[in-house]
Short mmCIF file of C-alpha atoms and ligand atoms in Angstrom, two decimals:
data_model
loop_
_atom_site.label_atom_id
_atom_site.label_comp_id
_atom_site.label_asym_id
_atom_site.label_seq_id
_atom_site.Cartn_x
_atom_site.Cartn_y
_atom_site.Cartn_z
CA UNK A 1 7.36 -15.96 22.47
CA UNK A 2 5.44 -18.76 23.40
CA UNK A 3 3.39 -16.95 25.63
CA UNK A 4 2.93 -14.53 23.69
CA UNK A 5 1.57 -17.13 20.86
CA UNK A 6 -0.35 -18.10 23.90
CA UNK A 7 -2.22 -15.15 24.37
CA UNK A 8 -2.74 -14.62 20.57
CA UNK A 9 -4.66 -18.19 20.35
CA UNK A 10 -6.70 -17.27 23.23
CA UNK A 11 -7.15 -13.59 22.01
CA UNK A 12 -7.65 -15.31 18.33
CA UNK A 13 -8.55 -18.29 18.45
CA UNK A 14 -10.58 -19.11 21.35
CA UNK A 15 -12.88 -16.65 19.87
CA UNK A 16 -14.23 -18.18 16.37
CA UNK A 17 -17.74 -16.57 16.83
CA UNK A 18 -15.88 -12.64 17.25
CA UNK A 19 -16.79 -10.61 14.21
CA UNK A 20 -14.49 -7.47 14.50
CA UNK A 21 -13.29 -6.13 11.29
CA UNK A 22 -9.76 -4.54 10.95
CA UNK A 23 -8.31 -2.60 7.99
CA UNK A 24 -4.28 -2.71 9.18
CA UNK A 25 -0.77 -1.30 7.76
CA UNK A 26 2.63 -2.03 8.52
CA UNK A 27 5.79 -0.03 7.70
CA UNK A 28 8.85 -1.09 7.91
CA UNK A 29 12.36 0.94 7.11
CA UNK A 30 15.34 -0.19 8.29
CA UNK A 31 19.14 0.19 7.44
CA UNK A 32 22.34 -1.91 7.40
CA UNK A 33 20.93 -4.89 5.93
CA UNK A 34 21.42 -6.46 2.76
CA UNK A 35 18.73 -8.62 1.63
CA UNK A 36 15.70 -6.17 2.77
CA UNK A 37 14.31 -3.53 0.79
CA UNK A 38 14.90 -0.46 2.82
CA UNK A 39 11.23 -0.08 3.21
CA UNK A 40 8.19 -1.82 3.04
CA UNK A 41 4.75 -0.78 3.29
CA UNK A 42 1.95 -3.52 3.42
CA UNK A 43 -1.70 -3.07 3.74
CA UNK A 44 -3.97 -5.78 5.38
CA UNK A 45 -7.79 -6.32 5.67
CA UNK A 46 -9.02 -8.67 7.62
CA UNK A 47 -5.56 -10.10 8.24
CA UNK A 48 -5.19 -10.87 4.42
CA UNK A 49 -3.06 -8.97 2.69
CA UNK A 50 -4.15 -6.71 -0.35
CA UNK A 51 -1.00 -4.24 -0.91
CA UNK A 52 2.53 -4.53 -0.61
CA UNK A 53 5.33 -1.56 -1.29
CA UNK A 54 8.52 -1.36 -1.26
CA UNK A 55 11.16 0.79 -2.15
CA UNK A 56 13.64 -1.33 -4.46
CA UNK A 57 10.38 -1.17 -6.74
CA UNK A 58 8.48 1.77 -5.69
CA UNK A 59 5.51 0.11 -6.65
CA UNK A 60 2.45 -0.66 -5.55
CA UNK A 61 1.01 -4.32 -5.92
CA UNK A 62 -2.68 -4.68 -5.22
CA UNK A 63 -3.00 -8.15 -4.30
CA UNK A 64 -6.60 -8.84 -4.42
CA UNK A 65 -9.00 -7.31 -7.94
CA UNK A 66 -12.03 -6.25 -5.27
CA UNK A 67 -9.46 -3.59 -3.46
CA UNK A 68 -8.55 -2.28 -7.09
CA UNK A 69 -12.36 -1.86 -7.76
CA UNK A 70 -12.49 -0.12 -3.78
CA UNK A 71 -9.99 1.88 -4.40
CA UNK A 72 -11.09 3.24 -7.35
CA UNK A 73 -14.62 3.75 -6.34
CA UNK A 74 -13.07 6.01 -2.82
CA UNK A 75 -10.50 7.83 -5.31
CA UNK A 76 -10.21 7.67 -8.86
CA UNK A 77 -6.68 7.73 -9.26
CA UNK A 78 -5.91 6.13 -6.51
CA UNK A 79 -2.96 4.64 -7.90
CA UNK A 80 -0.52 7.59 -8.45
CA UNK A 81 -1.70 9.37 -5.58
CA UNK A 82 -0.59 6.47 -3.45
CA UNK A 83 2.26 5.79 -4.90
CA UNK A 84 3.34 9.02 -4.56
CA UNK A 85 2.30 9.25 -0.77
CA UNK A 86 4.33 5.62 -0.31
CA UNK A 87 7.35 7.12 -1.59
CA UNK A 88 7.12 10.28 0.87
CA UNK A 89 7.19 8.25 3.35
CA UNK A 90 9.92 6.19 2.46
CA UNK A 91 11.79 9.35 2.77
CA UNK A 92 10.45 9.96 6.00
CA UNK A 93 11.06 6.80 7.35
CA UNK A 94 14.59 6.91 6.24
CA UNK A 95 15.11 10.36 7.75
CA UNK A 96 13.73 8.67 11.20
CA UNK A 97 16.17 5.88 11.30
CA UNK A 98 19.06 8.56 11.19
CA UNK A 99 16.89 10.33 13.78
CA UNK A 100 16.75 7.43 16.26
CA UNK A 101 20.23 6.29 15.70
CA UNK A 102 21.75 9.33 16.72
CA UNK A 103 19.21 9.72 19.85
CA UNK A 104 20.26 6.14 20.59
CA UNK A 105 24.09 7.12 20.36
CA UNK A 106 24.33 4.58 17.41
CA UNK A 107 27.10 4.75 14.74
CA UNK A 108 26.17 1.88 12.58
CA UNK A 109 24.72 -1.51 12.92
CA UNK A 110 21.14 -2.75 11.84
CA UNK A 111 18.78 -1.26 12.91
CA UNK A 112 14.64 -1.24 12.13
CA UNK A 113 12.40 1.53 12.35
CA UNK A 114 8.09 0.20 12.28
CA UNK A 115 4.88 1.43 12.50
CA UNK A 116 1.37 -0.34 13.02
CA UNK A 117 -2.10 1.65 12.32
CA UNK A 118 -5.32 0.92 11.50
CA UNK A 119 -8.80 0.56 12.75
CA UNK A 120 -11.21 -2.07 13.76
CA UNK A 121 -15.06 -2.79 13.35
CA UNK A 122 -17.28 -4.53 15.56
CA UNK A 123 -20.37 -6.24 13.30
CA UNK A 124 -22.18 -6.87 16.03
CA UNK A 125 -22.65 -3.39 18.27
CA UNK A 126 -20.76 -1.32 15.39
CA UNK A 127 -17.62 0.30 17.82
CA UNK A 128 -14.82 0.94 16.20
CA UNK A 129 -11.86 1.45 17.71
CA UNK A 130 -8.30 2.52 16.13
CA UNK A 131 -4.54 2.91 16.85
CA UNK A 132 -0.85 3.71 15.91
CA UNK A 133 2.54 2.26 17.02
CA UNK A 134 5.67 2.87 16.45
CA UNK A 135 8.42 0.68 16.86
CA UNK A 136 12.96 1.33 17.28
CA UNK A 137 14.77 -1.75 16.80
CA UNK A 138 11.91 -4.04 18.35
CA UNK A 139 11.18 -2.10 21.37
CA UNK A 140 7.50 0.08 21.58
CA UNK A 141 8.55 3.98 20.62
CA UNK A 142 5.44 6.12 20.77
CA UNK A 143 1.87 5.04 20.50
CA UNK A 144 -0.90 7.34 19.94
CA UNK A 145 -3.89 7.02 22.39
CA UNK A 146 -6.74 7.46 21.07
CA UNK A 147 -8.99 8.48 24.21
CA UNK A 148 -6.71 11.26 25.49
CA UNK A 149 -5.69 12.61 21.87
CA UNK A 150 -1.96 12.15 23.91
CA UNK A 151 1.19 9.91 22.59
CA UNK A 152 2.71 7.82 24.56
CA UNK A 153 6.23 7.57 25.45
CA UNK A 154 7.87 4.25 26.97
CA UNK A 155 11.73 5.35 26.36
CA UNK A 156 12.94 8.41 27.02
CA UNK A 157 14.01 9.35 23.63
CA UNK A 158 10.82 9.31 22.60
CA UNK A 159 10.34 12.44 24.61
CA UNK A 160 11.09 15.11 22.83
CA UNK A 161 8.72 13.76 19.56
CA UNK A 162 5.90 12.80 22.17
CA UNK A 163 6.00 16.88 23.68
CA UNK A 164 5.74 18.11 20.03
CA UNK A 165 3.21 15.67 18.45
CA UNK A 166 1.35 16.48 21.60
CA UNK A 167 1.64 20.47 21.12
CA UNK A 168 0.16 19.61 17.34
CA UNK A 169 -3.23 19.97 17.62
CA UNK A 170 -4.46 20.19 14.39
CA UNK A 171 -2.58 16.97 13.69
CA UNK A 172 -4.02 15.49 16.60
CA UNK A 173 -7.65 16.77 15.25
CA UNK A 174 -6.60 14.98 11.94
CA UNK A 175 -5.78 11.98 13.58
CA UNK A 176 -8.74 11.98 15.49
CA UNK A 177 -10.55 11.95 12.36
CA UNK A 178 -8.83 9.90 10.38
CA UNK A 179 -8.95 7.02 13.03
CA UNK A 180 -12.15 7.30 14.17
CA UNK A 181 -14.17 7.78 10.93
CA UNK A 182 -11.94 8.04 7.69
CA UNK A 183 -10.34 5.02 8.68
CA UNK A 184 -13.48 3.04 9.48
CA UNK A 185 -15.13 4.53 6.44
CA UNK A 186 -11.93 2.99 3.93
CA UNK A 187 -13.08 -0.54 6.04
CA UNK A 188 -16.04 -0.20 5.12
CA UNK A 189 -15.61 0.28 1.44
CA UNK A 190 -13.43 -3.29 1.38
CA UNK A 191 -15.70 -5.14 3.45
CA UNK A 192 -18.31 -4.33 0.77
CA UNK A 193 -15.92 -4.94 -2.06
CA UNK A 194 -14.18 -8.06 -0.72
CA UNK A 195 -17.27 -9.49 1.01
CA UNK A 196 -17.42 -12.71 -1.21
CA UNK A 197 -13.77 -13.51 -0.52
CA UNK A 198 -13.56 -12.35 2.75
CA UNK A 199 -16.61 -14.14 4.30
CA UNK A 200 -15.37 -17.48 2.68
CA UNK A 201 -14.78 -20.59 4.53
CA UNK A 202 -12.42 -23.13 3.39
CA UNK A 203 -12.01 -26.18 4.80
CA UNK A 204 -8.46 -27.09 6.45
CA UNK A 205 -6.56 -30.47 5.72
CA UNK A 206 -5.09 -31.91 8.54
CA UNK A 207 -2.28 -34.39 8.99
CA UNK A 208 -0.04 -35.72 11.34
CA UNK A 209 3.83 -35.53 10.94
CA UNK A 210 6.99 -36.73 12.48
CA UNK A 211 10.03 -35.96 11.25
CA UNK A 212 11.82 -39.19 13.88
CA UNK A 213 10.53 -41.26 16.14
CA UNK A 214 11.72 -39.25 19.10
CA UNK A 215 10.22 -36.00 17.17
CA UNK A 216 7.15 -34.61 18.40
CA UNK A 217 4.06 -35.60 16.23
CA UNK A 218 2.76 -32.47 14.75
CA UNK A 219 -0.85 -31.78 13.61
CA UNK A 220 -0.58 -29.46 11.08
CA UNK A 221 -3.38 -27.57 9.36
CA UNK A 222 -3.51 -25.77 6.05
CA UNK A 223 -5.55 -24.36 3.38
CA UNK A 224 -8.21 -23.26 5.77
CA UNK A 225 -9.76 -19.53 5.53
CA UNK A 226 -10.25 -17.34 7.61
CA UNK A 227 -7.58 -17.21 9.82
CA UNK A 228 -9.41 -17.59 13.36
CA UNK A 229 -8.60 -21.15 14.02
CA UNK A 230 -8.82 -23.30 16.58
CA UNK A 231 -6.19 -26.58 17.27
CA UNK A 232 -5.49 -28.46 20.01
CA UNK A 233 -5.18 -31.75 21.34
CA UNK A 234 -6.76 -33.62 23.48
CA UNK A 235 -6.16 -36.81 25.42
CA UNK A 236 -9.57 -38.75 26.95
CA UNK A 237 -11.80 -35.83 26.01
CA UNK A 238 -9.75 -33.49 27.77
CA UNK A 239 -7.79 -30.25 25.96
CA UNK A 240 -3.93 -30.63 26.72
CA UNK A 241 -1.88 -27.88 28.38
CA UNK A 242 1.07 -29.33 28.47
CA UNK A 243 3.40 -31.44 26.40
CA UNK A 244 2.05 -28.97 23.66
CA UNK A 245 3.56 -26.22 21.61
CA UNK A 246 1.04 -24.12 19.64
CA UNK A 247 2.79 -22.58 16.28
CA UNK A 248 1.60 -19.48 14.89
CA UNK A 249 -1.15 -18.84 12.39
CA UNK A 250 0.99 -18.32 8.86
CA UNK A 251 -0.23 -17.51 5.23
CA UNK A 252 0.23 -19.75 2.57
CA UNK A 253 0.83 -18.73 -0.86
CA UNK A 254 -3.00 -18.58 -1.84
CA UNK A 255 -4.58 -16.61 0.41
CA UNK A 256 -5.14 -19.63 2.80
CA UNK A 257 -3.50 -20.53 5.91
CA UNK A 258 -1.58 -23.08 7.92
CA UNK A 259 -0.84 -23.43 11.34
CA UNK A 260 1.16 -26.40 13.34
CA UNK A 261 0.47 -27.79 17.20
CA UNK A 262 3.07 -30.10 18.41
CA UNK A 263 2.60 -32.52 20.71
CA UNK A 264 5.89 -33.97 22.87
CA UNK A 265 4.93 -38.05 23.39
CA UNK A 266 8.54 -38.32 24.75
CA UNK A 267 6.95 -39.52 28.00
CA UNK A 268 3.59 -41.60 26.87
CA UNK A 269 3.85 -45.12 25.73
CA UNK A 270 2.47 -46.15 22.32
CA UNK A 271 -0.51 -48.35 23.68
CA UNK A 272 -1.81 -44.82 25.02
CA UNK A 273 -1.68 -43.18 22.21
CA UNK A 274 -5.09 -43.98 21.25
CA UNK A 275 -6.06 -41.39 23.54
CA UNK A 276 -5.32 -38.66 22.02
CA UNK A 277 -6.43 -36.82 18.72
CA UNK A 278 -6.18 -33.63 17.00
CA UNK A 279 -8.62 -31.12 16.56
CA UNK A 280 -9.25 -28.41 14.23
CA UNK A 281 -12.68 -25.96 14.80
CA UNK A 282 -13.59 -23.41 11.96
CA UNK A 283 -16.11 -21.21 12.30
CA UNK A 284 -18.95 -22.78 9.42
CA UNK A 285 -17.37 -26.47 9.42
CA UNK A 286 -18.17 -29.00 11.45
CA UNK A 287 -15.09 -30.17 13.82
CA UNK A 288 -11.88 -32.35 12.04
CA UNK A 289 -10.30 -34.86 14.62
CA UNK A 290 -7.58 -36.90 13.97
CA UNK A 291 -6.29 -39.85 16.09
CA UNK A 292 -2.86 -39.97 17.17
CA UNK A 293 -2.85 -43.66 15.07
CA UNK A 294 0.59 -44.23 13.84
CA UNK A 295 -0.92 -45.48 11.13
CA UNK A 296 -2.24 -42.43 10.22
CA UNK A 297 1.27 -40.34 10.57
CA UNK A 298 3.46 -39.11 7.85
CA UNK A 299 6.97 -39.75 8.94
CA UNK A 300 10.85 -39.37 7.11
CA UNK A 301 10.50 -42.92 6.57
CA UNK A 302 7.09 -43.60 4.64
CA UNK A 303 6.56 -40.49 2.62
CA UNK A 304 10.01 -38.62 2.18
CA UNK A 305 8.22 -36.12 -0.51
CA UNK A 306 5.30 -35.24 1.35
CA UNK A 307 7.84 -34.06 4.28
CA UNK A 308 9.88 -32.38 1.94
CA UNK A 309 7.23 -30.57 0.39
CA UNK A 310 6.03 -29.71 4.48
CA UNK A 311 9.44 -28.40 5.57
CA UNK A 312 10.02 -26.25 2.11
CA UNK A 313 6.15 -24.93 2.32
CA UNK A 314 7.30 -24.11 6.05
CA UNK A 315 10.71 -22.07 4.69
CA UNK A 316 8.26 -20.20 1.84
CA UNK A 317 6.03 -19.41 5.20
CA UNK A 318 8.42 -17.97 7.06
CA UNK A 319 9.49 -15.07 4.31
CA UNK A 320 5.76 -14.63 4.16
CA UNK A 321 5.87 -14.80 7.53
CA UNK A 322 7.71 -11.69 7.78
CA UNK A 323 5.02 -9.71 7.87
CA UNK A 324 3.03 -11.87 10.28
CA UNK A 325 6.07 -11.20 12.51
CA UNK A 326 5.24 -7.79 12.48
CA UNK A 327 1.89 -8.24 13.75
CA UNK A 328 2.33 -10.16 16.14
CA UNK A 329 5.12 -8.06 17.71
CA UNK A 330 2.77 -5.39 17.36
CA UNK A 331 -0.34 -7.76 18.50
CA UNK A 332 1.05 -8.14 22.09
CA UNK A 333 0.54 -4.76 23.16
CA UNK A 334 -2.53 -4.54 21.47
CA UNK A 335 -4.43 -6.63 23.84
CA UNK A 336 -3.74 -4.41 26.21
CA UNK A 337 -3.83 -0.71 24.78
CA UNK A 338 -4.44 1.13 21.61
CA UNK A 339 -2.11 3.44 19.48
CA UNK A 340 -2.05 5.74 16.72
CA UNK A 341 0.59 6.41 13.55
CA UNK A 342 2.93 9.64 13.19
CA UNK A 343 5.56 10.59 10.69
CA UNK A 344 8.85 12.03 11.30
CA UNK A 345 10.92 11.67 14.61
CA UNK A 346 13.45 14.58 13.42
CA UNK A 347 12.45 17.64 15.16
CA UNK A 348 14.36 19.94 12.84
CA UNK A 349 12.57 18.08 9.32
CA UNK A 350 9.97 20.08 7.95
CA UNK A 351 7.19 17.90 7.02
CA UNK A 352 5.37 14.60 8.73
CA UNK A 353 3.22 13.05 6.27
CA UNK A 354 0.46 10.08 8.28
CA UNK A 355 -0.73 7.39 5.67
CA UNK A 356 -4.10 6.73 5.43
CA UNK A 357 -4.84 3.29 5.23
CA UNK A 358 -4.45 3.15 1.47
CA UNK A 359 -5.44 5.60 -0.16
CA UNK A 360 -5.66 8.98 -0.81
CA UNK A 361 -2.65 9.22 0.55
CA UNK A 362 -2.27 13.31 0.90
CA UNK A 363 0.38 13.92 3.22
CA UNK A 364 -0.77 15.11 6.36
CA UNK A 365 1.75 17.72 6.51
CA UNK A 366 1.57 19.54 9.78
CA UNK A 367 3.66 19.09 12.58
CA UNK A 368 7.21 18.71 12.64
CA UNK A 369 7.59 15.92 14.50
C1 NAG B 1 25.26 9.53 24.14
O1 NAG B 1 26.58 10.06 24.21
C2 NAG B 1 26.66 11.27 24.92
C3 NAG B 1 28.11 11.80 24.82
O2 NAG B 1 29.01 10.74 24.74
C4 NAG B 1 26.23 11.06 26.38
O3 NAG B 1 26.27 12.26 27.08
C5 NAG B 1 24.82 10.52 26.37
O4 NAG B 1 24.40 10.21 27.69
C6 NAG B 1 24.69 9.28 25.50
N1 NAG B 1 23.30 8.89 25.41
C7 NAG B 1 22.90 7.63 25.49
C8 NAG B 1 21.45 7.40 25.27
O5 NAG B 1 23.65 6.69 25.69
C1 NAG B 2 9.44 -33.61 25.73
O1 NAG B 2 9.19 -33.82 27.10
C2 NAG B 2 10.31 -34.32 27.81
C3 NAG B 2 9.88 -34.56 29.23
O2 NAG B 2 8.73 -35.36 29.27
C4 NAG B 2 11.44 -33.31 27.74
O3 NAG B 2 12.58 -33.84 28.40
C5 NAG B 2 11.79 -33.04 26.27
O4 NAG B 2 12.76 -32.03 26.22
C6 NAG B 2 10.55 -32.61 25.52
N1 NAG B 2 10.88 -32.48 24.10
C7 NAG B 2 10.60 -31.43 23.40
C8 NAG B 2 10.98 -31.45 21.96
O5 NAG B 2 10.06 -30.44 23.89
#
């Protein structure tokens, strides 16, 4: 995991200049557990998220008015037909976990069936590029690639959904389409729409915490838009490697986001600490540091609220986090290859419906999968 939150900082992070656009959705069904809706659908753009679904309310919540006004503008009734599409595949996500379990030789248990599409947008030299993952129980499934028009198969299960999705070609032509123009098209649309909110920068606020004096000191971030972020922390001028522990980028409640760097002093006496400080680069802001002062950290002892407040706006982050979890399980094999979406695993089920990134949702019934 840590490496993995490595790679995302460098992939993110050490990149505040990039510029590539990305219209995303995540689907998750899964069965056997009792606090989860049995499927969720959520819709990102630019990393922030702008529709959520799930099926204990079968409705859709639009979470930002300039995708409404998008939406509306691409399809007119937009609304229903999505709605109706989301609940389709609901079904066909449910169908798949039965699917899977019995190709797995599972009786019962948890278990999570996901799926990752969308498509990205370079500002800069306009390439797009697109993809679709799916997801059993954590493990990559079948991924679409894009170049070949081929899926993907990393298990052997997968196999016999991989030969037939690959025997589909008018799907494939449909997919080809969708991800290589529809898609880009739908980003498009936003990016006009949500231009004033998405090109935004706030400003972080940055503190230093300790929750004992043995406990790391943490430099934590929040309130800061966009996303791309960069915090380390440096000792003498120099970025730190080690004694460090990058967190991940969450969302807050507002649309902005937080993100924590700990830094392990166990082995550095207090009349060096002076040499190190915090620092926070945003794309549009001029750098934040912070010196590791202890006058300057929030500890247990001084101000018990403001900790309490940190750890319970950390617990709210984590549900939100949820979907962030998603991503960045998906995230690691997307620095190294694309993929592309499907619908139903069950070879013998008569209908596979894709989802369009939001919206006109028709079921793209053609293969069996
Ligand atoms: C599932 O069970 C069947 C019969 O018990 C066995 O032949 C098969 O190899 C098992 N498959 C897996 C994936 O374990
Ligand atoms: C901090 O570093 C020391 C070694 O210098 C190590 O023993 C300790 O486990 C580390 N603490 C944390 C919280 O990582």
């Amino acid at each position: 995991m840590k490496v993995l939150i490595g790679l995302l900082l460098l992939f993110f992070g050490h990149d505040v200049s990039s510029v590539i656009h990305s219209v995303q959705v995540f689907s998750t069904a899964s069965s056997g557990l009792s606090t989860f809706p049995e499927f969720v659908m959520v819709q990102m753009v630019d990393e922030v998220q702008v529709e959520y679904y799930d099926s204990n309310t079968q409705r859709i919540i639009t979470k930002q008015d300039w995708v409404d006004q998008a939406n509306r503008d691409k399809v007119p009734d937009y609304l229903e037909k999505a709605t109706e599409n989301r609940k389709g595949e609901q079904q066909v996500f449910k169908r798949n976990i039965g699917t899977l379990k019995q190709r797995f030789n599972q009786t019962g248990g948890a278990h999570i069936v996901q799926r990752m599409f969308g498509c990205e947008l370079d500002d800069e030299d306009d390439t797009t590029d697109g993809y679709e993952q799916h997801g059993y129980d954590g493990e990559d499934f079948l991924s679409l690639d894009l170049k070949t028009l081929t899926w993907v198969a990393p298990v052997h299960q997968a196999l016999t959904t991989k030969l037939r999705w690959d025997h589909d070609t008018a799907r494939k032509q449909y997919l080809k389409n969708f991800y290589t123009k529809e898609c880009v098209d739908w980003l498009k649309k936003y990016l006009s729409y949500g231009k004033s909110t998405l090109q935004r920068t706030e400003r972080p606020r940055v503190s230093l915490l300790q929750r004992s004096p043995s406990s790391p000191v943490v430099c934590h971030a929040t309130g800061f838009f966009p996303n791309r972020v960069v915090v380390f922390w440096r000792r003498d001028g120099q970025e730190l490697q080690e004694q460090v522990d990058h967190g991940e980028v969450l969302p807050n409640h507002d649309g902005t986001f937080q993100v924590s760097v700990d830094l392990n002093l166990t082995a550095v006496p207090q009349e060096d600490w002076g040499k190190y400080e915090c620092v926070v680069q945003l794309k549009g802001i001029e750098d934040i540091s912070i010196l590791l002062d202890p006058a300057h950290i929030r500890t247990n002892g001084g101000d018990k609220s403001l900790i309490l407040a940190f750890i319970l706006t950390g617990v709210a982050v984590v549900v939100v986090g949820a979907v962030v979890g998603v991503f960045l399980y998906w995230k690691r094999n997307d620095s190294d290859k694309r993929h592309k979406p499907l619908g139903s695993f069950d070879t013998s089920s008569e209908n596979t419906e894709v989802q369009k990134p939001s919206p006109e949702a028709q079921p793209l019934t053609t293969g069996q999968s």
